[in-house]
PDB file of C-alpha atoms and ligand atoms in Angstrom:
ATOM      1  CA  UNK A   1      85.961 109.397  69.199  1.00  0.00           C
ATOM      2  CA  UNK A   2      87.496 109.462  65.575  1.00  0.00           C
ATOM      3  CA  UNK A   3      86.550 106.227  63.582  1.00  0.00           C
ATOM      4  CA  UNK A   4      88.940 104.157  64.683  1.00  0.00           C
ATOM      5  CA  UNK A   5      87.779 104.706  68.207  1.00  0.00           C
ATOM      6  CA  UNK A   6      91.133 106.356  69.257  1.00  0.00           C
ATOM      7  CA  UNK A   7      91.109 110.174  70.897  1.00  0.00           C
ATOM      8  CA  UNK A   8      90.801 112.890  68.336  1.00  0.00           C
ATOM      9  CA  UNK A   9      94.271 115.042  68.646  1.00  0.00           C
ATOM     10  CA  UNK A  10      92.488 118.029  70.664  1.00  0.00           C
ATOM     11  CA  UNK A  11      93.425 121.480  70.000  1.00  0.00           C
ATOM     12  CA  UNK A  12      91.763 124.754  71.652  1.00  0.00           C
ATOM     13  CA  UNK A  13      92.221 127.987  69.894  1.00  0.00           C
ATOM     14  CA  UNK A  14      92.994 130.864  72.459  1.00  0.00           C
ATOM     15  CA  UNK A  15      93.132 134.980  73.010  1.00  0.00           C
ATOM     16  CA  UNK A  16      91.434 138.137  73.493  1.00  0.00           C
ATOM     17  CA  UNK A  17      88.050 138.941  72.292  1.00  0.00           C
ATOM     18  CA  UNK A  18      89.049 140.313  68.669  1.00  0.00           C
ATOM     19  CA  UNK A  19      91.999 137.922  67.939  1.00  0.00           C
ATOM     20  CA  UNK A  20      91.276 136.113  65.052  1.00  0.00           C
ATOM     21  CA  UNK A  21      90.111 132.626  66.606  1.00  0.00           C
ATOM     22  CA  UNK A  22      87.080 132.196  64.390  1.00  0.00           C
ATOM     23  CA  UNK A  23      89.474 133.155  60.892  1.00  0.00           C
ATOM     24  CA  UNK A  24      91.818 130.813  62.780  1.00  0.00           C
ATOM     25  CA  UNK A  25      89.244 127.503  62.815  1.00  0.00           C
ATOM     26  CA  UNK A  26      88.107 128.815  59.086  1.00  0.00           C
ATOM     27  CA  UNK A  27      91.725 128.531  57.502  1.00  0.00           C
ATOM     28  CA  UNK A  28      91.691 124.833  59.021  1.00  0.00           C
ATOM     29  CA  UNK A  29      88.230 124.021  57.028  1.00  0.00           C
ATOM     30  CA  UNK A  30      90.408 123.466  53.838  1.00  0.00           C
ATOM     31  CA  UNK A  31      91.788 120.257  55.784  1.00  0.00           C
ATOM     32  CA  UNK A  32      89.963 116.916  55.519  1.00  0.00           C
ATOM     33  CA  UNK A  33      89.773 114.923  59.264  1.00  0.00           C
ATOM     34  CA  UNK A  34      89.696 117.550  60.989  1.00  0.00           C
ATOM     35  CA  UNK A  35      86.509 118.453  63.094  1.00  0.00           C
ATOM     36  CA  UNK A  36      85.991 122.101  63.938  1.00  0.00           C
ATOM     37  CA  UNK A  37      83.922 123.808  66.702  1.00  0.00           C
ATOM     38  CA  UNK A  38      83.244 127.242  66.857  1.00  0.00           C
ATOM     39  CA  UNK A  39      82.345 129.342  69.759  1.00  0.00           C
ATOM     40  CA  UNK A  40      78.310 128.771  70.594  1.00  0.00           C
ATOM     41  CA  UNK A  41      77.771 132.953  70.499  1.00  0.00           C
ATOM     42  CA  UNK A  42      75.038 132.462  68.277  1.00  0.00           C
ATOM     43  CA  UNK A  43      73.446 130.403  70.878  1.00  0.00           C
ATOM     44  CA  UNK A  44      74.262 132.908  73.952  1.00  0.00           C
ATOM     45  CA  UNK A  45      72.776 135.367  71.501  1.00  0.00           C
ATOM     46  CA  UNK A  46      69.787 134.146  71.720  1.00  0.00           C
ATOM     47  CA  UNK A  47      68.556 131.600  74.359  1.00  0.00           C
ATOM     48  CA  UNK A  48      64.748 130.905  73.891  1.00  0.00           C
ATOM     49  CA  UNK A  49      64.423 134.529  72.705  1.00  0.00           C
ATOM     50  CA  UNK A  50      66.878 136.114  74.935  1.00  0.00           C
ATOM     51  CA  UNK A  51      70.253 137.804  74.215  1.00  0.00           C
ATOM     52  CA  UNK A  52      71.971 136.414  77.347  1.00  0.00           C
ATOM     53  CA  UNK A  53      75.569 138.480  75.736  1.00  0.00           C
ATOM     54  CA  UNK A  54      73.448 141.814  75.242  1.00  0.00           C
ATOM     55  CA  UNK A  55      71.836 141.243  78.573  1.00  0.00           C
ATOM     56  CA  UNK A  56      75.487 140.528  80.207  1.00  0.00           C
ATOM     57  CA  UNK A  57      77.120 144.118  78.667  1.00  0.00           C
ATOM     58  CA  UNK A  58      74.020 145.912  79.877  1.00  0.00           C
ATOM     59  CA  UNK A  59      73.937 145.137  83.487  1.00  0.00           C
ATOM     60  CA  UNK A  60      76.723 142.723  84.471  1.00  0.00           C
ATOM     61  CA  UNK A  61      76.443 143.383  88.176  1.00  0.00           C
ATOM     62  CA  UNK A  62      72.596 141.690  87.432  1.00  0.00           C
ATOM     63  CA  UNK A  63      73.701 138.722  84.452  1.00  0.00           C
ATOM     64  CA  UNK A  64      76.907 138.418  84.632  1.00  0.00           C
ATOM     65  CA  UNK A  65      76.104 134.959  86.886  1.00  0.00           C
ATOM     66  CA  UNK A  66      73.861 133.781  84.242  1.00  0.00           C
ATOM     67  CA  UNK A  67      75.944 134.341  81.301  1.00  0.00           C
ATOM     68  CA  UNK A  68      78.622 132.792  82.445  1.00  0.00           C
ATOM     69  CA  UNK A  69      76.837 129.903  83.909  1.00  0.00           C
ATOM     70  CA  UNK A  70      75.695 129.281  80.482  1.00  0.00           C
ATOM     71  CA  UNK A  71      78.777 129.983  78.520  1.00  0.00           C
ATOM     72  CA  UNK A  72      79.632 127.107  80.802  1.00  0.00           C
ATOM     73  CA  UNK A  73      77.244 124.241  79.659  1.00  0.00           C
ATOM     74  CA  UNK A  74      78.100 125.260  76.168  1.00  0.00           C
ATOM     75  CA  UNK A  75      81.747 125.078  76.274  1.00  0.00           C
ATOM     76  CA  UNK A  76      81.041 121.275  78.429  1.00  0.00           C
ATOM     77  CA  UNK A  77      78.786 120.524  75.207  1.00  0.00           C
ATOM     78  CA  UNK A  78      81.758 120.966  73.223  1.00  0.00           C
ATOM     79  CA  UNK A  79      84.300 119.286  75.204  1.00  0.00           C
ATOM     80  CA  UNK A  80      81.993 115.987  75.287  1.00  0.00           C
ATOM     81  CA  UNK A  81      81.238 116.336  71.936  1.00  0.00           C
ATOM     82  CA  UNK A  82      82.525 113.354  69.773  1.00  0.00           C
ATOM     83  CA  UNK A  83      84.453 113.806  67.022  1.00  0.00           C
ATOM     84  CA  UNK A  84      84.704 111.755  64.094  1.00  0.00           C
ATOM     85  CA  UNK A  85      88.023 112.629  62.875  1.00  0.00           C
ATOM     86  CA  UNK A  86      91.754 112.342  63.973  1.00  0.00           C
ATOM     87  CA  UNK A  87      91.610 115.791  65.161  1.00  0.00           C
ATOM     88  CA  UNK A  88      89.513 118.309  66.830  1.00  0.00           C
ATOM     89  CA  UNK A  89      89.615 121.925  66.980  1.00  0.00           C
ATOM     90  CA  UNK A  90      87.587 123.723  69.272  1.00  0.00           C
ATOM     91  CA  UNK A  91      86.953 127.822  69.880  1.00  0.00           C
ATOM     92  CA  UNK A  92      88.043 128.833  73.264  1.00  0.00           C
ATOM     93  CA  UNK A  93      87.588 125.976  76.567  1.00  0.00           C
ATOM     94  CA  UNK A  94      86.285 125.805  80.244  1.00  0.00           C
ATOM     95  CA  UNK A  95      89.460 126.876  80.834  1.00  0.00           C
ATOM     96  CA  UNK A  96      89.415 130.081  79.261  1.00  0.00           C
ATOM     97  CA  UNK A  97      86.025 130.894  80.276  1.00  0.00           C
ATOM     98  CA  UNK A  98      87.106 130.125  83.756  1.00  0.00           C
ATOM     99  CA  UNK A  99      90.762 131.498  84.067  1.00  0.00           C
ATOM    100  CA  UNK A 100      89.982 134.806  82.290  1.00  0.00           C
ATOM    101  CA  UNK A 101      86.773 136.081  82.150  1.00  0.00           C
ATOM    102  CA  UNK A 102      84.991 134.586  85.124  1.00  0.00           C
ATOM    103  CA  UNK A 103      88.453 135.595  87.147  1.00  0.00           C
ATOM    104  CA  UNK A 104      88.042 139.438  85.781  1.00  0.00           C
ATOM    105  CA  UNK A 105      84.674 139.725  87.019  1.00  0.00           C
ATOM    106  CA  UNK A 106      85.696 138.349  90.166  1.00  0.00           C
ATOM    107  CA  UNK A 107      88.622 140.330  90.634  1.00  0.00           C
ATOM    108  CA  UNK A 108      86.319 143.601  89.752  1.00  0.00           C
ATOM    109  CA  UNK A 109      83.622 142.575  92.191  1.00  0.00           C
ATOM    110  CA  UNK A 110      80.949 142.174  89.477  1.00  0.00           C
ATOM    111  CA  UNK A 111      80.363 139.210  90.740  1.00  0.00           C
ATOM    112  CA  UNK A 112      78.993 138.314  94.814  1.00  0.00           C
ATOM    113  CA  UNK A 113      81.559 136.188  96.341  1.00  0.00           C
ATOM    114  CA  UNK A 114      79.110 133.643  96.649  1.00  0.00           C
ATOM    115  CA  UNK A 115      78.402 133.665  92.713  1.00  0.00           C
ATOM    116  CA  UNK A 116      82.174 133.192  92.023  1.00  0.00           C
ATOM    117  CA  UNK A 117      81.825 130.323  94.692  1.00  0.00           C
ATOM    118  CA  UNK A 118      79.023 128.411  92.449  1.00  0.00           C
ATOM    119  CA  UNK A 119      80.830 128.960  89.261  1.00  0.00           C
ATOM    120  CA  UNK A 120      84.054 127.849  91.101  1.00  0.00           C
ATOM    121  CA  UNK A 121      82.387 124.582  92.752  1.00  0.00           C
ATOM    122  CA  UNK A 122      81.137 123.811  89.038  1.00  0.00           C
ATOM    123  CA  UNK A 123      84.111 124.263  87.578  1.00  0.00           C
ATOM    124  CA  UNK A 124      85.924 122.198  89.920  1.00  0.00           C
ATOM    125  CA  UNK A 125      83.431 119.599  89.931  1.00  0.00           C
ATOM    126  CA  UNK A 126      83.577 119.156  86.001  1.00  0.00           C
ATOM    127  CA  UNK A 127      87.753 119.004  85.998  1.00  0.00           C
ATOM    128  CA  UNK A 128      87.133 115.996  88.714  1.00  0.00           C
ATOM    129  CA  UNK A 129      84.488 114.059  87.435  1.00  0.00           C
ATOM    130  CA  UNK A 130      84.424 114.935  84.007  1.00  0.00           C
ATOM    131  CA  UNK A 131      87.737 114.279  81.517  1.00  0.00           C
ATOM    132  CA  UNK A 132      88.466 117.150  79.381  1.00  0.00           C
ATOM    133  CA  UNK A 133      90.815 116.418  76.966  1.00  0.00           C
ATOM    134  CA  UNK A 134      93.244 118.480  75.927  1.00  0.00           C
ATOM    135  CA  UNK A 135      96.550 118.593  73.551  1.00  0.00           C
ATOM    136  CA  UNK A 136      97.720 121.496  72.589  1.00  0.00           C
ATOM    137  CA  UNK A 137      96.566 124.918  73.156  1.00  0.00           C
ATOM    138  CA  UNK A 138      96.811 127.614  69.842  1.00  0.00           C
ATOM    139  CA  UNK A 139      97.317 131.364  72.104  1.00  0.00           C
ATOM    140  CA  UNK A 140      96.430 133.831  69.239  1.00  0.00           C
ATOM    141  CA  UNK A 141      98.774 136.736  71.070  1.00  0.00           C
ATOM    142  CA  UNK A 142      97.739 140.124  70.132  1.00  0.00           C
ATOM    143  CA  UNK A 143      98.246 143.966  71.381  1.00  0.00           C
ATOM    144  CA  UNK A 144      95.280 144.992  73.666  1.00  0.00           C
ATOM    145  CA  UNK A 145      95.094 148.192  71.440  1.00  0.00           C
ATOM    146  CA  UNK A 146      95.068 146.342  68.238  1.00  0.00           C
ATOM    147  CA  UNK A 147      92.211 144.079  68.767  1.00  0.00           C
ATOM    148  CA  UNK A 148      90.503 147.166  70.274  1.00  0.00           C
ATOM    149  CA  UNK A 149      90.173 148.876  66.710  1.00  0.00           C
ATOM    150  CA  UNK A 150      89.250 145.468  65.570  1.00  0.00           C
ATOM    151  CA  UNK A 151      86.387 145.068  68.155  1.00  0.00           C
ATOM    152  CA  UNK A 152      85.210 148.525  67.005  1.00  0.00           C
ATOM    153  CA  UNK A 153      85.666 148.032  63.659  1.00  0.00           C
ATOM    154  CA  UNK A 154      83.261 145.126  63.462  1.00  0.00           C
ATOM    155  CA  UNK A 155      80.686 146.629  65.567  1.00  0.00           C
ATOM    156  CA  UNK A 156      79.285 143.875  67.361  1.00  0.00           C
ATOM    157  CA  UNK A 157      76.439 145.709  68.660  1.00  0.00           C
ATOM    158  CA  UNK A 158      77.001 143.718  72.146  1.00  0.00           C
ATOM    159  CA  UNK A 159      80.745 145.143  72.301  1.00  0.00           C
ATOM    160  CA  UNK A 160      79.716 148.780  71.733  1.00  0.00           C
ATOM    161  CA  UNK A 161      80.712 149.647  75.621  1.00  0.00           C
ATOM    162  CA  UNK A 162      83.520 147.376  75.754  1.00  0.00           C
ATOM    163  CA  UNK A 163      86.389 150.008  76.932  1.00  0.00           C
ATOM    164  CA  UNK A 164      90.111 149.710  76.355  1.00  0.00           C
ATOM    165  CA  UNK A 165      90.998 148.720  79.964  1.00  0.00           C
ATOM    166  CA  UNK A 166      88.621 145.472  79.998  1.00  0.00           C
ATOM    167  CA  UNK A 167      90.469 144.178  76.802  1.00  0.00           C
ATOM    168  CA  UNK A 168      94.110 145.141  78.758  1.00  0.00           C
ATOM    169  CA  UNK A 169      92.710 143.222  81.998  1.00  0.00           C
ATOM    170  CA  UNK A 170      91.885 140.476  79.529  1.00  0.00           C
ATOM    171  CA  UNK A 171      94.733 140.107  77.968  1.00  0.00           C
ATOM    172  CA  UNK A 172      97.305 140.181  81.055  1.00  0.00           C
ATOM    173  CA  UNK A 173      94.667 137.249  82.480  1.00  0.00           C
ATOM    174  CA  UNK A 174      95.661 135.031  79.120  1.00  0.00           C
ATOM    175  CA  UNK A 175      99.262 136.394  79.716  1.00  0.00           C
ATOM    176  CA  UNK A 176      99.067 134.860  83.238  1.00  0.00           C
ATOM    177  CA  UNK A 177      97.534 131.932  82.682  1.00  0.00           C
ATOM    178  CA  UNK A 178      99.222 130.892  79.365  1.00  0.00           C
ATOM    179  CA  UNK A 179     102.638 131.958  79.075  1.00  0.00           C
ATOM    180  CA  UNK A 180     103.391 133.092  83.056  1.00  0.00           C
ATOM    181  CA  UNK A 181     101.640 130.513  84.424  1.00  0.00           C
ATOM    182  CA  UNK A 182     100.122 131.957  87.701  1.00  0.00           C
ATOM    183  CA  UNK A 183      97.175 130.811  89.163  1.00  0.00           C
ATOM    184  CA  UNK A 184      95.677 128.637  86.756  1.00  0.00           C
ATOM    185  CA  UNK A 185      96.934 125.058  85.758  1.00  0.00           C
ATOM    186  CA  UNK A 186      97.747 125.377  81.812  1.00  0.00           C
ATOM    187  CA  UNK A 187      95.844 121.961  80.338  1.00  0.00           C
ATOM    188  CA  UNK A 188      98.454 121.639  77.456  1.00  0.00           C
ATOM    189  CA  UNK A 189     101.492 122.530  76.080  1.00  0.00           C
ATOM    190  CA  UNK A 190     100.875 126.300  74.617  1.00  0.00           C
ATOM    191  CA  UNK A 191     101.816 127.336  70.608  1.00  0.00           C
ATOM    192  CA  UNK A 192     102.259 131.204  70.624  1.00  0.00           C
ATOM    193  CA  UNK A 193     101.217 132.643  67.019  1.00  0.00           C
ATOM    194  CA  UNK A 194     101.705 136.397  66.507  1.00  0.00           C
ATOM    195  CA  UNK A 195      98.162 137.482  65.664  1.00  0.00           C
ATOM    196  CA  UNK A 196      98.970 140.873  65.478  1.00  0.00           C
ATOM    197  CA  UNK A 197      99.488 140.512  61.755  1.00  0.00           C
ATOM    198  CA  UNK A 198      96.784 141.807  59.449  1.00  0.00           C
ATOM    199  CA  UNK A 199      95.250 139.400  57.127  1.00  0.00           C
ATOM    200  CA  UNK A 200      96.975 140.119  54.379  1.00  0.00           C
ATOM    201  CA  UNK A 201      99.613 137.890  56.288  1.00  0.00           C
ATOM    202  CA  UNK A 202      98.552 136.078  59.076  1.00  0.00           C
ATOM    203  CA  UNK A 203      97.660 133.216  56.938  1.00  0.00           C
ATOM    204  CA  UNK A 204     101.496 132.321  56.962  1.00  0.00           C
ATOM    205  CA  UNK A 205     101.729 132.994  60.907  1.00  0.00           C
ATOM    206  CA  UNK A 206      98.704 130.323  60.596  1.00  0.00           C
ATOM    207  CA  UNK A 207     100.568 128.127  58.766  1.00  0.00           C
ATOM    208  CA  UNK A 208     103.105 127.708  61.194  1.00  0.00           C
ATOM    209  CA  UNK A 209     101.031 125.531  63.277  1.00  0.00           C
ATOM    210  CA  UNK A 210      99.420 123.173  60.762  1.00  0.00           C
ATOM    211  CA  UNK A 211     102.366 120.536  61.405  1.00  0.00           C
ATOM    212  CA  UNK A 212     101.484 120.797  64.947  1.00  0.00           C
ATOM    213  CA  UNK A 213      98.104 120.409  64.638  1.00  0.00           C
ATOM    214  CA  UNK A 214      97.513 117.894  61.410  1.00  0.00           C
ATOM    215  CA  UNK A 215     100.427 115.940  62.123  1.00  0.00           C
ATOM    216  CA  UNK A 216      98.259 113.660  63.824  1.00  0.00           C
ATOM    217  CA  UNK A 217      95.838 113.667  61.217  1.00  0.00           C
ATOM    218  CA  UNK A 218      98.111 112.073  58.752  1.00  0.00           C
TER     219      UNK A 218
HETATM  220  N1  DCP B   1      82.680 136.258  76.393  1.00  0.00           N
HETATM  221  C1  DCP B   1      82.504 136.380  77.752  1.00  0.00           C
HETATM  222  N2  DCP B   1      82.792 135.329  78.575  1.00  0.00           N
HETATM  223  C2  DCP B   1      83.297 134.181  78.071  1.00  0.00           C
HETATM  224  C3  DCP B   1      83.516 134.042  76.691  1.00  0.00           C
HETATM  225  C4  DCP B   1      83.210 135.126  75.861  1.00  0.00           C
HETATM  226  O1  DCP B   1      82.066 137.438  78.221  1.00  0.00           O
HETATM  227  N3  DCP B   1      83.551 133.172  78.912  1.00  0.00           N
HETATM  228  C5  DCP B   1      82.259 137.364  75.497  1.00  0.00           C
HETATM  229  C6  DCP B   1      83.357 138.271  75.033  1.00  0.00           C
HETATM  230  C7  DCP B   1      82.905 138.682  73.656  1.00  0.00           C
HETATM  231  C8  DCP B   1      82.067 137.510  73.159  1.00  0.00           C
HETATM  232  O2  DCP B   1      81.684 136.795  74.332  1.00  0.00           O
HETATM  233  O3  DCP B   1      82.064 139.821  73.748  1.00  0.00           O
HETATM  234  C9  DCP B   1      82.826 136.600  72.214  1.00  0.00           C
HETATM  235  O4  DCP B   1      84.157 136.572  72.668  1.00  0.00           O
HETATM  236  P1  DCP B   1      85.319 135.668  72.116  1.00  0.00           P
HETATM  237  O5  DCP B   1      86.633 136.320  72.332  1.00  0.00           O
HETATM  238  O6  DCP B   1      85.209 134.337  72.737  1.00  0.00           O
HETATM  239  O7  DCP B   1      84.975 135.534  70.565  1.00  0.00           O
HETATM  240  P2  DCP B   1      85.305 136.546  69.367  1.00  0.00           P
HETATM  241  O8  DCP B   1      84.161 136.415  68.405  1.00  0.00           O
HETATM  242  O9  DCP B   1      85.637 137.899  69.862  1.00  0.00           O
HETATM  243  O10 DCP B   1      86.598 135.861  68.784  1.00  0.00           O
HETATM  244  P3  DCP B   1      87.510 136.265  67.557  1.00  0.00           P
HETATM  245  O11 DCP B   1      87.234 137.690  67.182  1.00  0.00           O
HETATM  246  O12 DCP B   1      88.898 136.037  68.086  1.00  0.00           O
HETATM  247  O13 DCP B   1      87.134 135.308  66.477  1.00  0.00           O
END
C-alpha cells in the first residue's frame, strides 16, 4: 500500500530473455515514488547454496519442475509485496512465468503431464484466492535474433546453451499472449515499446511510457 493507503499504480515490465527489462526498471530509478522490483535471479542463483537456473539449463527434463516451482514463490513474493509509493514497477509476473515459459516446456514435453498439472493447479489456485494486481503491462518487443547476440554477448554462464529456436518459441509465446491474445487472459492493458533499439536510443523509446506510468505518481 502507498502511504496514503491507496493501491500503488502497478506496472509489470515484459519480453524475451535479453530485452532490456532490468535497463528498463533502472531508467525509472531517477523518479521519486516509484517502487521498483527486479527479477529475484540472484536468488534462483543461488538457493541455500544451489544454482537452481544452472541446475535448470543442465538437465531440464530433471529441474525444470523445481525451478519453476520456485520462480513461482518468488514472483508471489513480489506481487504481495507492499509498496510504499504511488507506483510500483515490477520485473516480469506469474503471468509471464506461467503463460510463456512454463507453457514452452509443456508444449516440448520437458515437463510430465502431471508436473504441468501441479504448476497449473498452483497457478490457478493463486489467481482465485490470491489478488494480483495489475495495471498496465510494459511488452519490451524485440527480434528473436537480436536479443540472441545480446544473450551471447553478455555471457551469462547459465545461457551458454540457450539456442536460437528457444528464444523464437519464446517470443511467439509473449506474441500470443500479449498482443494476439490466445490462450492466456492478458491481466492489463499492454504498452508496446520497440526494444529493438540499441542504447544509444532506447532511452527515448523509454521515455515514451513515463506519462503512462508516473502519471499516477503525480
Ligand atoms: N527464466 C525461466 N523461467 C522463468 C523466468 C526466467 O527459465 N519463469 C530464465 C530465463 C533466463 C533467466 O531466467 O535465463 C532470466 O530471464 P529473464 O528474461 O526473466 O531476465 P533477463 O535478465 O534476461 O532480462 P533482461 O535481459 O530483459 O533484463
Amino acid at each position: 500500500m502507498s502511504a496514503n493507503n491507496v493501491k500503488p499504480f502497478t506496472v509489470f515490465v515484459e519480453g524475451n530473455i535479453g530485452s532490456g527489462k532490468t535497463t528498463f526498471l533502472e531508467h525509472f530509478r531517477q523518479f521519486e515514488d516509484i517502487t521498483l522490483l527486479t527479477e529475484p535471479v540472484e536468488m534462483w542463483r543461488d538457493l541455500k547454496g544451489c544454482n537452481l537456473l544452472e541446475l535448470m539449463y543442465k538437465d531440464p527434463e530433471k529441474w525444470a519442475m523445481t525451478f519453476q516451482s520456485y520462480v513461482s514463490l518468488t514472483m508471489l513474493d513480489m506481487h504481495r509485496r507492499p509498496a510504499p509509493t504511488p507506483v510500483k514497477l515490477m520485473e516480469r509476473s506469474l503471468f509471464s512465468a506461467r503463460y510463456c515459459f512454463v507453457e514452452h516446456i509443456m508444449r516440448n514435453n520437458t515437463l510430465h503431464p502431471a508436473q504441468f498439472a501441479v504448476l497449473d493447479e498452483w497457478f490457478r489456485f493463486i489467481q482465485h484466492n490470491i489478488p494480483i494486481d495489475a495495471d498496465l503491462i510494459v511488452y519490451l518487443k524485440t527480434s528473436p535474433s537480436i536479443v540472441y547476440q545480446r544473450i551471447k554477448k553478455r555471457a551469462r554462464s547459465e545461457e551458454q546453451c540457450v539456442p536460437l529456436s528457444y528464444i523464437e518459441e519464446l517470443h511467439r509465446l509473449h506474441e500470443d499472449w500479449l498482443i494476439n491474445r490466445i490462450h492466456a487472459e492478458c491481466p492489463a492493458p499492454v504498452l508496446v515499446l520497440d526494444a529493438d533499439l540499441d542504447l544509444s536510443q532506447i532511452t527515448d523509446e523509454y521515455k515514451r511510457s513515463e506519462h503512462q506510468i508516473l502519471r499516477k505518481a503525480v
